[in-house]
CSV table of C-alpha atoms in Angstrom, one decimal:
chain,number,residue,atom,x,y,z
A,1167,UNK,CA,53.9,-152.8,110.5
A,1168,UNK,CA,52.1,-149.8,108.3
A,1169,UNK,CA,54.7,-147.9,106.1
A,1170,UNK,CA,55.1,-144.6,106.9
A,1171,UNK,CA,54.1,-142.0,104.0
A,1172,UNK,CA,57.7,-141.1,103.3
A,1173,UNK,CA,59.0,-144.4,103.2
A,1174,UNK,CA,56.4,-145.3,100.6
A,1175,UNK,CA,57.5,-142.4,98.2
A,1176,UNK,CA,60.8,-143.3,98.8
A,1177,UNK,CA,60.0,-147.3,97.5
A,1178,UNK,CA,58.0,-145.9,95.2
A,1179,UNK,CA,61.1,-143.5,93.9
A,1180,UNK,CA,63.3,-146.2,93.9
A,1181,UNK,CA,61.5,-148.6,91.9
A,1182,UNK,CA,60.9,-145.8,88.9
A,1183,UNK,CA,64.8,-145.1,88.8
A,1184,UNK,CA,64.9,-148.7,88.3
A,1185,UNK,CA,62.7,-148.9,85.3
A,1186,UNK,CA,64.3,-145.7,84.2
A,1187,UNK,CA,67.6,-147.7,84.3
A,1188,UNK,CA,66.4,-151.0,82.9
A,1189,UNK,CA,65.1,-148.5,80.8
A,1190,UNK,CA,68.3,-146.8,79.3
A,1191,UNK,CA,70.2,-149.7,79.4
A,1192,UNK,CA,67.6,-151.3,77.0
A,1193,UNK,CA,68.1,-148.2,74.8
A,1194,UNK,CA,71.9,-148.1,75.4
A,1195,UNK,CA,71.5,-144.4,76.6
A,1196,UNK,CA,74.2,-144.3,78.4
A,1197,UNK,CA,74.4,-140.7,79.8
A,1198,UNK,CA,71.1,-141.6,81.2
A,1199,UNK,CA,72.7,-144.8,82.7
A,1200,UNK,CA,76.0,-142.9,84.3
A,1201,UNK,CA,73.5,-140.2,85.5
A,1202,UNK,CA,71.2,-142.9,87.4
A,1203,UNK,CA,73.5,-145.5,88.7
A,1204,UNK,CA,75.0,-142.6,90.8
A,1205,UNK,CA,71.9,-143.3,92.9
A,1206,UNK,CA,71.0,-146.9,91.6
A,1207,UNK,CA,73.1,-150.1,92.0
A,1208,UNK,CA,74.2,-151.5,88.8
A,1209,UNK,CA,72.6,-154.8,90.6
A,1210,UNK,CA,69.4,-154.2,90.6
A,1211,UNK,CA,66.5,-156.4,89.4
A,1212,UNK,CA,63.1,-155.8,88.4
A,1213,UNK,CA,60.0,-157.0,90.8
A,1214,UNK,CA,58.2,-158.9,88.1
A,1215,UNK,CA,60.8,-160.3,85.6
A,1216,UNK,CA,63.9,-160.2,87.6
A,1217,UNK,CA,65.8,-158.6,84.5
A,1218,UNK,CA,68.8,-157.2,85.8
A,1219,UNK,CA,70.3,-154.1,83.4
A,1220,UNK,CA,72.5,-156.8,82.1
A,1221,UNK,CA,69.5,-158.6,80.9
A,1222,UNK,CA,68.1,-155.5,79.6
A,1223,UNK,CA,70.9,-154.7,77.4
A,1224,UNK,CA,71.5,-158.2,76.4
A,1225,UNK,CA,67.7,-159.1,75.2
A,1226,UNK,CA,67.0,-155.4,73.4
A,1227,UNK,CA,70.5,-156.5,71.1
A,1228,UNK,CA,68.9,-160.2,69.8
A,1229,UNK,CA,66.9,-158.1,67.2
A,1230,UNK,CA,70.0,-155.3,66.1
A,1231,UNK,CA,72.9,-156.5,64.2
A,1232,UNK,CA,75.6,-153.7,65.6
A,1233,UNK,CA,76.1,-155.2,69.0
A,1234,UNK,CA,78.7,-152.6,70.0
A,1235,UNK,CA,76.4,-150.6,71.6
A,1236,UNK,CA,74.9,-153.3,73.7
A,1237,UNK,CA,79.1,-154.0,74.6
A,1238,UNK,CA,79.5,-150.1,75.3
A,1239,UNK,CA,76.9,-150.5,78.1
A,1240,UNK,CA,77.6,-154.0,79.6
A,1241,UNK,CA,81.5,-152.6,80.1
A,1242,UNK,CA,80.1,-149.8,82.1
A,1243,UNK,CA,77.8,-151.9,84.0
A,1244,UNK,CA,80.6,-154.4,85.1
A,1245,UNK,CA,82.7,-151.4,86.1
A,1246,UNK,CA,80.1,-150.7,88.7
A,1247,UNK,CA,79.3,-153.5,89.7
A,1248,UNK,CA,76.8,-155.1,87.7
A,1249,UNK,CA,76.7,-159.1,88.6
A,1250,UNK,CA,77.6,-161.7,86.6
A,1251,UNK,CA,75.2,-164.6,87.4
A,1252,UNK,CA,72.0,-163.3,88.7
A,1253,UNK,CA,68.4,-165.1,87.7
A,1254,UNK,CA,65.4,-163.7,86.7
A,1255,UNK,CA,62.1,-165.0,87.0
A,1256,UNK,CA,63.1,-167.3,84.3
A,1257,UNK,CA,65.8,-168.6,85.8
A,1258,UNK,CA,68.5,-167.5,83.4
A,1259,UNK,CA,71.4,-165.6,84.3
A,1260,UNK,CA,72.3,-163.0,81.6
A,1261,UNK,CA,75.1,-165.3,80.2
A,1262,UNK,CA,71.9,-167.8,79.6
A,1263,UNK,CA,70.4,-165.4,78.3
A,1264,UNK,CA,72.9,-164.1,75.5
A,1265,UNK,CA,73.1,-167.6,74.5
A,1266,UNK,CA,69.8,-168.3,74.1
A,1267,UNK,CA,69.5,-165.3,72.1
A,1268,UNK,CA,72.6,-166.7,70.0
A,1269,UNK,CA,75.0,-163.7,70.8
A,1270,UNK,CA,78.3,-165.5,70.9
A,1271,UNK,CA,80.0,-162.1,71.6
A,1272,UNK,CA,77.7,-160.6,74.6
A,1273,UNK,CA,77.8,-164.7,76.0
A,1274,UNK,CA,81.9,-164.3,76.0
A,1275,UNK,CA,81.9,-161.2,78.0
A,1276,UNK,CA,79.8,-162.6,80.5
A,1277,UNK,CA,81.9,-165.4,80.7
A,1278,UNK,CA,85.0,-163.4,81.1
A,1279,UNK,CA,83.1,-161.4,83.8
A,1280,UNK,CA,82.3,-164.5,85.5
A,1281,UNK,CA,86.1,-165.4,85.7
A,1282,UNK,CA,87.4,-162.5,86.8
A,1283,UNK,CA,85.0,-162.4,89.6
A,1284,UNK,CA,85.3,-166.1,90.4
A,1285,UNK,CA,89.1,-165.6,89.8
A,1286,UNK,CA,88.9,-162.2,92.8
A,1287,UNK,CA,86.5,-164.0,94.9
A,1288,UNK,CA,89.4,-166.9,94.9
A,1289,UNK,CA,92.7,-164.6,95.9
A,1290,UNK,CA,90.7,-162.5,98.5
A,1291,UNK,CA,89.4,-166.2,100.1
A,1292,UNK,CA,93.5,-166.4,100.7
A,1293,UNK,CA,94.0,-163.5,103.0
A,1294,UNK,CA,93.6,-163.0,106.3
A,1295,UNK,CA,90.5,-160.2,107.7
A,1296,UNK,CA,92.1,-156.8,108.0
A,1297,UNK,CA,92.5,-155.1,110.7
A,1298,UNK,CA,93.6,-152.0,112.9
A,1299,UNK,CA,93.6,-152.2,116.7
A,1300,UNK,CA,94.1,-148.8,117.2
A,1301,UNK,CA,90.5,-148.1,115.2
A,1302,UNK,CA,89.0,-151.0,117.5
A,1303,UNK,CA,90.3,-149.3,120.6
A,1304,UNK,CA,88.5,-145.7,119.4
A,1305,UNK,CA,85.3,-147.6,118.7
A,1306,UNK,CA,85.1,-149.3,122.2
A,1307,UNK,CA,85.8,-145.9,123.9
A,1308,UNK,CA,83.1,-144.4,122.1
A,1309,UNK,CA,80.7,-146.9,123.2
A,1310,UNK,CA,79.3,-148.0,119.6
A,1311,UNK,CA,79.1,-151.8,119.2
A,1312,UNK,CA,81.0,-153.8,116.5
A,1313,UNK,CA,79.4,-154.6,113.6
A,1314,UNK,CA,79.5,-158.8,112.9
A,1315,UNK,CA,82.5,-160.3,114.3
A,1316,UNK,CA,84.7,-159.2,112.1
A,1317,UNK,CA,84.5,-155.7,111.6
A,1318,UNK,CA,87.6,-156.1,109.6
A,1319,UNK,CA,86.6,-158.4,107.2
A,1320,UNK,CA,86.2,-157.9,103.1
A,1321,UNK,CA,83.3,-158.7,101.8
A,1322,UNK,CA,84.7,-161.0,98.9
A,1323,UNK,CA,80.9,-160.8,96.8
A,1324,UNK,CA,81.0,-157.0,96.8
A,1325,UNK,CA,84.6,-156.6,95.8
A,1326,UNK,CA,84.3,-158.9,93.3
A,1327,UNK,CA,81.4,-157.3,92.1
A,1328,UNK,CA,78.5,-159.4,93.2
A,1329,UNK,CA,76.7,-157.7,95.9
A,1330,UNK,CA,74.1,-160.6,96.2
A,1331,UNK,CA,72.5,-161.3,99.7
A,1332,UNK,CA,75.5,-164.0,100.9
A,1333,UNK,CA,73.1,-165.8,103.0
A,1334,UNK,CA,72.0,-167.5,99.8
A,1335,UNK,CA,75.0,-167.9,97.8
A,1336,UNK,CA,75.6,-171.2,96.9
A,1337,UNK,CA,78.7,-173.5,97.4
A,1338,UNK,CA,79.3,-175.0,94.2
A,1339,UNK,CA,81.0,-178.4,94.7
A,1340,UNK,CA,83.4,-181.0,92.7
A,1341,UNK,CA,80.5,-182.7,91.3
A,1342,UNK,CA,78.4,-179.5,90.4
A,1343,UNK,CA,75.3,-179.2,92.8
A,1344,UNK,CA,74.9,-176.0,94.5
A,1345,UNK,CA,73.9,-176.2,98.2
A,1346,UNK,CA,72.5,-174.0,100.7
A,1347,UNK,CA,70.2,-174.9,104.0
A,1348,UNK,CA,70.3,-178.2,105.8
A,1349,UNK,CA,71.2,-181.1,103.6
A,1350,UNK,CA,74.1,-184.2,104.3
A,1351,UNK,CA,76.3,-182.7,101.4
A,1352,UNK,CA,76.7,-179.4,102.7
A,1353,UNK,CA,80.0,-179.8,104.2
A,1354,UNK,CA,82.6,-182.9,104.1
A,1355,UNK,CA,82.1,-184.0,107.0
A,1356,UNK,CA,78.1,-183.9,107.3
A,1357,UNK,CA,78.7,-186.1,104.3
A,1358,UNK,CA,81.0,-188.5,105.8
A,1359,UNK,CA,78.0,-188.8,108.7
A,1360,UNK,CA,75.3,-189.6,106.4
A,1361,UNK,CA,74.2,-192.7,105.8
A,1362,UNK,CA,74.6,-194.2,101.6
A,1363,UNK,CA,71.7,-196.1,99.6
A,1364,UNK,CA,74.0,-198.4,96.9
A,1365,UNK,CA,72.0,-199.5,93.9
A,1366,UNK,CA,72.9,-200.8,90.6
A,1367,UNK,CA,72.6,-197.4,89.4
A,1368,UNK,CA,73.6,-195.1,91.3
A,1369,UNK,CA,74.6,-193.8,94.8
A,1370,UNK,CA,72.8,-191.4,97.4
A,1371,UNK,CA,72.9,-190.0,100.4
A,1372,UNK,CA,70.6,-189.5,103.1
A,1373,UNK,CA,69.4,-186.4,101.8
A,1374,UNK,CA,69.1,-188.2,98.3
A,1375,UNK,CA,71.7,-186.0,96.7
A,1376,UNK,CA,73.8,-188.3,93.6
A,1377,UNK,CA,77.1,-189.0,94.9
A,1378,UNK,CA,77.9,-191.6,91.9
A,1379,UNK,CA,76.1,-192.7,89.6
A,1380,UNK,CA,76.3,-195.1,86.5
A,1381,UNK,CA,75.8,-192.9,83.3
A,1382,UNK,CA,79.0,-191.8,84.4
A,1383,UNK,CA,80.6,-194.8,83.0
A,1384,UNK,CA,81.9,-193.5,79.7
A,1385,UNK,CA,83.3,-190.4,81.0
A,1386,UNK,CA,85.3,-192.8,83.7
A,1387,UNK,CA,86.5,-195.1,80.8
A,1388,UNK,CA,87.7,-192.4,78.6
A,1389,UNK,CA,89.6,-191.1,81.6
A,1390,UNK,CA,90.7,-194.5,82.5
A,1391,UNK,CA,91.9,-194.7,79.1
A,1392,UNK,CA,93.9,-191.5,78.9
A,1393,UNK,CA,95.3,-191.8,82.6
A,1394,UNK,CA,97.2,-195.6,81.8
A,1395,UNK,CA,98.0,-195.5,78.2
A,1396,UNK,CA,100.3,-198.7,78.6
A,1397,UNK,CA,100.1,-201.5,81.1
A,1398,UNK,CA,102.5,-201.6,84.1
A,1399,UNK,CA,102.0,-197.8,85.4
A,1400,UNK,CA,101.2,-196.9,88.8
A,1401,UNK,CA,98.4,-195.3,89.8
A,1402,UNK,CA,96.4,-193.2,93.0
A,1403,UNK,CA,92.6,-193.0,92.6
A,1404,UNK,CA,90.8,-190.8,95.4
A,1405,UNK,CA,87.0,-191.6,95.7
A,1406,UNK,CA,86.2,-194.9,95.3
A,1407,UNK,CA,82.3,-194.4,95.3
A,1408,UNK,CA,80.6,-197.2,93.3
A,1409,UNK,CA,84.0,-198.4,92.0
A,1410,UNK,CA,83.4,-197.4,88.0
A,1411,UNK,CA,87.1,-196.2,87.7
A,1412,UNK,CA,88.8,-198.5,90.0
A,1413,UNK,CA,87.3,-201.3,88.1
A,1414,UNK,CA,88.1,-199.5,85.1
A,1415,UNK,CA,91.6,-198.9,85.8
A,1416,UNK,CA,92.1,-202.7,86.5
A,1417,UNK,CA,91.5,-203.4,82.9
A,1418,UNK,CA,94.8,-201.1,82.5
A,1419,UNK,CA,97.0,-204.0,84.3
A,1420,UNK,CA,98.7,-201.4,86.3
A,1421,UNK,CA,101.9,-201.7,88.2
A,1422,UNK,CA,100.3,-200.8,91.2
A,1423,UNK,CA,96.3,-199.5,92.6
A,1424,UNK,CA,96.2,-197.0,95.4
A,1425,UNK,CA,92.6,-196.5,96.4
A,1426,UNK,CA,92.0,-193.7,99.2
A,1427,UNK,CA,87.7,-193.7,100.4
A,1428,UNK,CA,86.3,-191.7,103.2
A,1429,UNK,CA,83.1,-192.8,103.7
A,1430,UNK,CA,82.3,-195.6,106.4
A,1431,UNK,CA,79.8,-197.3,104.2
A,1432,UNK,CA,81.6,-197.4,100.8
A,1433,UNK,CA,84.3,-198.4,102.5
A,1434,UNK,CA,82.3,-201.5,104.3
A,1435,UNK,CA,80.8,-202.2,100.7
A,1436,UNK,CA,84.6,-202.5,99.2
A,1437,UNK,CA,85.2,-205.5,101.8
A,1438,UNK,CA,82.0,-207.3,101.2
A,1439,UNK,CA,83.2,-206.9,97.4
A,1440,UNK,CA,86.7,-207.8,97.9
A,1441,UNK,CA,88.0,-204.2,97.3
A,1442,UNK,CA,89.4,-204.4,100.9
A,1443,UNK,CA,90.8,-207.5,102.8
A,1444,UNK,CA,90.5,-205.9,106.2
A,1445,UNK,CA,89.2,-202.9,108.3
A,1446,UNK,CA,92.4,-201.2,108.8
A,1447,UNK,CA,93.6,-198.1,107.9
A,1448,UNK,CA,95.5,-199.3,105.3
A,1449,UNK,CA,94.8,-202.5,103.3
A,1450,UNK,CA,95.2,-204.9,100.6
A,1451,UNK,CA,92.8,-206.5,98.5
A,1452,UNK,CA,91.6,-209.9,98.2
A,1453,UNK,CA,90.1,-209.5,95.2
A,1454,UNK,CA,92.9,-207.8,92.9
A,1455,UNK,CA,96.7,-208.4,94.4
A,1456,UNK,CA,98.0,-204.7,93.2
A,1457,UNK,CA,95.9,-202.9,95.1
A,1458,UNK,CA,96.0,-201.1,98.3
A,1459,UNK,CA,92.8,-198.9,100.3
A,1460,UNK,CA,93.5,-196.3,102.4
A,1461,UNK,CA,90.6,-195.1,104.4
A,1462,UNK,CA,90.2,-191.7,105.5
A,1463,UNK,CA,90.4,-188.4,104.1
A,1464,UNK,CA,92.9,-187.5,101.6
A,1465,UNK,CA,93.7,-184.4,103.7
A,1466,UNK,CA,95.1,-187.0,106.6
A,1467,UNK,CA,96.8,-189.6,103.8
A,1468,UNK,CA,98.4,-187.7,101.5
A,1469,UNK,CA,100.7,-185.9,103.7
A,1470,UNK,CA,102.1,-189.6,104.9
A,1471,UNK,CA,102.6,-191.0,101.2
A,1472,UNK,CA,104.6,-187.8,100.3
A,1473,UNK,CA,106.9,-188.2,103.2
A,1474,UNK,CA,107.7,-192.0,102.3
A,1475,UNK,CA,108.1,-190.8,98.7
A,1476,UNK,CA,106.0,-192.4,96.8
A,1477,UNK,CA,104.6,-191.8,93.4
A,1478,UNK,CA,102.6,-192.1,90.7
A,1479,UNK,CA,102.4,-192.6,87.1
A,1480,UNK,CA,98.5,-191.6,87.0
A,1481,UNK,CA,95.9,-189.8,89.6
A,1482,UNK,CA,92.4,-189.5,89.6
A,1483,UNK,CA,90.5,-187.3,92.0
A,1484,UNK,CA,86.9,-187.6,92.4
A,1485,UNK,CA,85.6,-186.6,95.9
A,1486,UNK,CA,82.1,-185.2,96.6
A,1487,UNK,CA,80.9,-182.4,98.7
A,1488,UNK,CA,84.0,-180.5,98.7
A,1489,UNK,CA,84.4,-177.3,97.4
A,1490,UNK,CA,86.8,-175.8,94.9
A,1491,UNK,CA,88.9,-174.1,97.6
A,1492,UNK,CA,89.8,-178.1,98.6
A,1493,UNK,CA,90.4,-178.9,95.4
A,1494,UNK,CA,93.1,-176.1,94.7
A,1495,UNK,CA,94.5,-177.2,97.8
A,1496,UNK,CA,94.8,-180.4,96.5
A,1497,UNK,CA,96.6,-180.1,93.2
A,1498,UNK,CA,98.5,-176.9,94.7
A,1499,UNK,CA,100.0,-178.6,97.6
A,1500,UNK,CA,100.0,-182.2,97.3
A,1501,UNK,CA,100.1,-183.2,93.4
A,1502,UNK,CA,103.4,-181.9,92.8
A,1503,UNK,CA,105.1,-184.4,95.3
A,1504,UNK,CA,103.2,-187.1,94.7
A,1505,UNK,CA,103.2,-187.4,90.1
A,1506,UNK,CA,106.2,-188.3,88.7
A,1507,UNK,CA,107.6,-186.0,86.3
A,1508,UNK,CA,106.4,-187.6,83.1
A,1509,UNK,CA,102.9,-188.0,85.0
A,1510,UNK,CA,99.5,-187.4,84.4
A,1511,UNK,CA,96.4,-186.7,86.3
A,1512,UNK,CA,92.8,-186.1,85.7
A,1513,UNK,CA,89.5,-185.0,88.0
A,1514,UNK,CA,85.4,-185.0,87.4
A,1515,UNK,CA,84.9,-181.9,86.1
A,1516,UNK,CA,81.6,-181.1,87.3
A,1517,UNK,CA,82.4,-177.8,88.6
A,1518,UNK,CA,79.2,-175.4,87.6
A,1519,UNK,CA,77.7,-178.2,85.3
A,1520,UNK,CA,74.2,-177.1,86.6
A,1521,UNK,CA,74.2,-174.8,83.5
A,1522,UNK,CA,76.7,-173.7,80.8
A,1523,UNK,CA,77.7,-170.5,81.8
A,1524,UNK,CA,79.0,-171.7,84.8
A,1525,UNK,CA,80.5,-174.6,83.3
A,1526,UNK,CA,82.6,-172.3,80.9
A,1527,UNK,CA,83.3,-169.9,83.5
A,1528,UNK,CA,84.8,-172.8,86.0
A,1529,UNK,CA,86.4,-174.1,83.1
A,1530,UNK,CA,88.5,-170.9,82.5
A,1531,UNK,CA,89.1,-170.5,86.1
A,1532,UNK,CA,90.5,-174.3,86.6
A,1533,UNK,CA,92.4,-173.8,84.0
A,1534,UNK,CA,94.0,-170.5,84.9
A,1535,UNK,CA,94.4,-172.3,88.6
A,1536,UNK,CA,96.5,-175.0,87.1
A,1537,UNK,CA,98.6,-173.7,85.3
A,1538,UNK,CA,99.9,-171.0,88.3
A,1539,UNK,CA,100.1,-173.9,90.1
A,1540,UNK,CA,102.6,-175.6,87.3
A,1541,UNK,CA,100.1,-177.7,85.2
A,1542,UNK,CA,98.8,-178.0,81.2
A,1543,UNK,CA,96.0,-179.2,80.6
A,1544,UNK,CA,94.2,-180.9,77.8
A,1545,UNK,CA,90.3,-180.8,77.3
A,1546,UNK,CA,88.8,-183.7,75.2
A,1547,UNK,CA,84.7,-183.1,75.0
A,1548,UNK,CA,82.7,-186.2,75.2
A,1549,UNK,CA,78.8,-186.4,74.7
A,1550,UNK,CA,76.5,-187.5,77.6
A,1551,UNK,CA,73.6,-188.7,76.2
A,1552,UNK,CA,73.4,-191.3,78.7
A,1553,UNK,CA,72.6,-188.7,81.4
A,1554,UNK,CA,69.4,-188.4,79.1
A,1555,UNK,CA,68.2,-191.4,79.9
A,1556,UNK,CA,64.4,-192.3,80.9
A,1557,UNK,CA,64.8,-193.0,84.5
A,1558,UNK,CA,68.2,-191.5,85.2
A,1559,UNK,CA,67.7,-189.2,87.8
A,1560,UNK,CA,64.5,-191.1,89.4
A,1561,UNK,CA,65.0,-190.7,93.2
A,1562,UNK,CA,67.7,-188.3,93.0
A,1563,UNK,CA,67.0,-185.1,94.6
A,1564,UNK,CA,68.7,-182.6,92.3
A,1565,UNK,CA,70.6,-183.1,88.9
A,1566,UNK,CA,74.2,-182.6,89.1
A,1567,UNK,CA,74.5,-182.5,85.5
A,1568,UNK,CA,72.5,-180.6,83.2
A,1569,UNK,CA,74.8,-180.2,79.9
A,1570,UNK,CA,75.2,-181.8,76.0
A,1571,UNK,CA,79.1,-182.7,76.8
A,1572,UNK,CA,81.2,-183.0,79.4
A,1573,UNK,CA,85.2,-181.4,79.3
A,1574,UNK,CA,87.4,-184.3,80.0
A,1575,UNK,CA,90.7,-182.6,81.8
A,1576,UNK,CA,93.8,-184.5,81.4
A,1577,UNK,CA,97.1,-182.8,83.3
A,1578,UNK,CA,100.4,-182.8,83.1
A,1579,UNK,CA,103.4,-180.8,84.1
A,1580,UNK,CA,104.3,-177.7,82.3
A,1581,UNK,CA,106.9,-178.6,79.6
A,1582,UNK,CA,106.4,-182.5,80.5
């Protein structure tokens, strides 16, 4: 369809306010910046470079050594919305920007930005769409149609300050990938339908995504290590996968080995193995006599072994294509009944590890999480050069891990 004259100018118009404001914020003018995001969203991105305001502010400060100026304008951007992680055309956020440039300070505020709107996003997720009949009964008699389904409903991105279209935010799962469209690890239970390709390397699924995969070895021995400091402890692993930890945790001698796998085919592949003795829902092993599979989902299992009462010394979590909401829910509801009180438990921490902003941001936000929910934790940093590899990610359809070293959580109770 041909654009009408006036809505040409008015394009036109509204791309020169947004040079004008990439503009001032690169000049840290900001009486030119309040005057023009009156009219302009602080969310705007250029056509050609993608730079938000953010990113204008942030790269005009690598070459000036007072950065206070750049800080005076990124405050007043936030407070009007300005988002966190947006890309430009060079697919850096302005968080991977800052640190590129090496500006420690600018890269913490984004950080903090990025929790505080990751930590909003979360508490408004809890409550329920508002609503007023009364207002729903004057909009019916007055013939106008309801907007969405829920006319009610926050919009969670805009309050938390990221106004980006929602139809291609990503869910950002356990294991770090970050997934929109039609693909098997989209959901849990799309998952759980797809079909697994087990090599001596690694693990797909249909869709070639990494569920597990072997450079993950160290990172599961270190945890192994730190979960079952003596022999004779009990311990709950969920996500079997390839079996790196389980077989790890045997060379703990522990007390006890629950082992809790949803998937069909991993859980077939622990009985040809000798993981499993039988195809029940609950079963022991005939290669290892102290230990005992559950199959299903945690969601379904859990709630029966805290109603018999029992515990554990140690827990590991390592489920894929979940998202962080399932994982609060997890150590929220179901870790205090099920650790002992001297307990500890641990979790891949892959959450964001796509790029380190993200990483740092989730790392604050898990953090916060777990201790409201009555849990220290401890971060030990371990290298993973082995991710590096020649060959590593051959056949794998995205990486899952992008990063230098990997935050090894380790948690216990709060005054344990």
């Amino acid at each position: 369809m041909e654009q009408q004259p006036h809505q040409q100018n008015a394009e036109e118009d509204l791309d020169l306010q947004i040079q004008q404001l990439l503009w001032a914020c690169a000049s840290y003018d900001l009486t030119k910046i309040r005057e023009l995001l009156k009219t302009v969203p602080a969310s705007v991105q250029d056509g050609e470079t993608g730079y938000t305001p953010l990113h204008a502010a942030i790269n005009a400060c690598h070459d000036n050594e007072d950065i206070e100026p750049a800080k005076e304008v990124m405050r007043l951007l936030f407070e009007n919305g300005a988002i966190w992680n947006d890309l430009d055309a060079n697919n850096e956020t302005p968080g991977c920007l800052a640190r590129r440039l090496g500006s420690t300070d600018l890269y913490e505020m984004m950080v903090d930005a990025g929790v505080r709107a990751e930590l909003l996003m979360n508490r408004l997720d809890g409550f329920l769409p508002l609503s007023d009949d009364d207002d729903d009964e004057e909009e019916e008699e007055e013939g106008g149609e309801e907007v969405g389904e829920n006319p009610g409903v926050i919009d969670i991105d805009t309050a938390a300050g990221n106004t980006a279209t929602t139809a291609s935010t990503p869910t950002i799962h356990l294991n770090g990938t970050e997934l929109t469209g039609e693909d098997a690890s989209t959901s849990n239970s799309a998952y759980l339908d797809s079909s697994l390709s087990f090599s001596a390397d690694k693990l797909i699924d249909s869709s070639s995504n990494g569920v597990m995969m072997e450079w993950e070895s160290s990172i599961m021995e270190e945890s192994a290590a730190l979960l079952l400091p003596t022999p004779g402890l009990s311990v709950l692993n969920i996500g079997h996968g390839m079996g790196i930890i389980d077989t790890l945790i045997q060379t703990k001698s522990p007390s006890s080995h629950h082992i809790i796998e949803a998937h069909p085919a991993v859980l077939a592949q622990m009985q040809q193995t000798g993981w499993r003795s039988a195809d029940d829902e609950t079963s022991t092993s005939t290669k290892y006599p102290n230990v005992t599979v559950h199959a299903g989902r945690w969601q379904d299992i859990l709630p029966r072994l805290v109603s018999e009462g029992t515990t554990f010394d140690a827990i590991y979590f390592d489920t894929f294509a979940e998202d962080y909401k399932a994982f609060r829910n997890f150590f929220e509801e179901f870790v205090i009944g099920l650790l002992k009180p001297q307990g500890r438990w641990s979790f891949f921490n892959g959450l964001g590890a796509d790029r380190q902003v993200c990483y740092d941001v989730y790392t604050k936000v898990v953090e916060m999480d777990l201790f409201e929910a009555g849990f220290d934790v401890e971060w030990t940093e371990l290298p993973t050069e082995e991710a590096e590899r020649e060959g590593e990610w051959d056949g794998v359809r995205r990486r899952y891990w992008a990063l230098d070293w990997y935050r090894l959580p380790l948690c216990k109770f709060v005054a344990a």
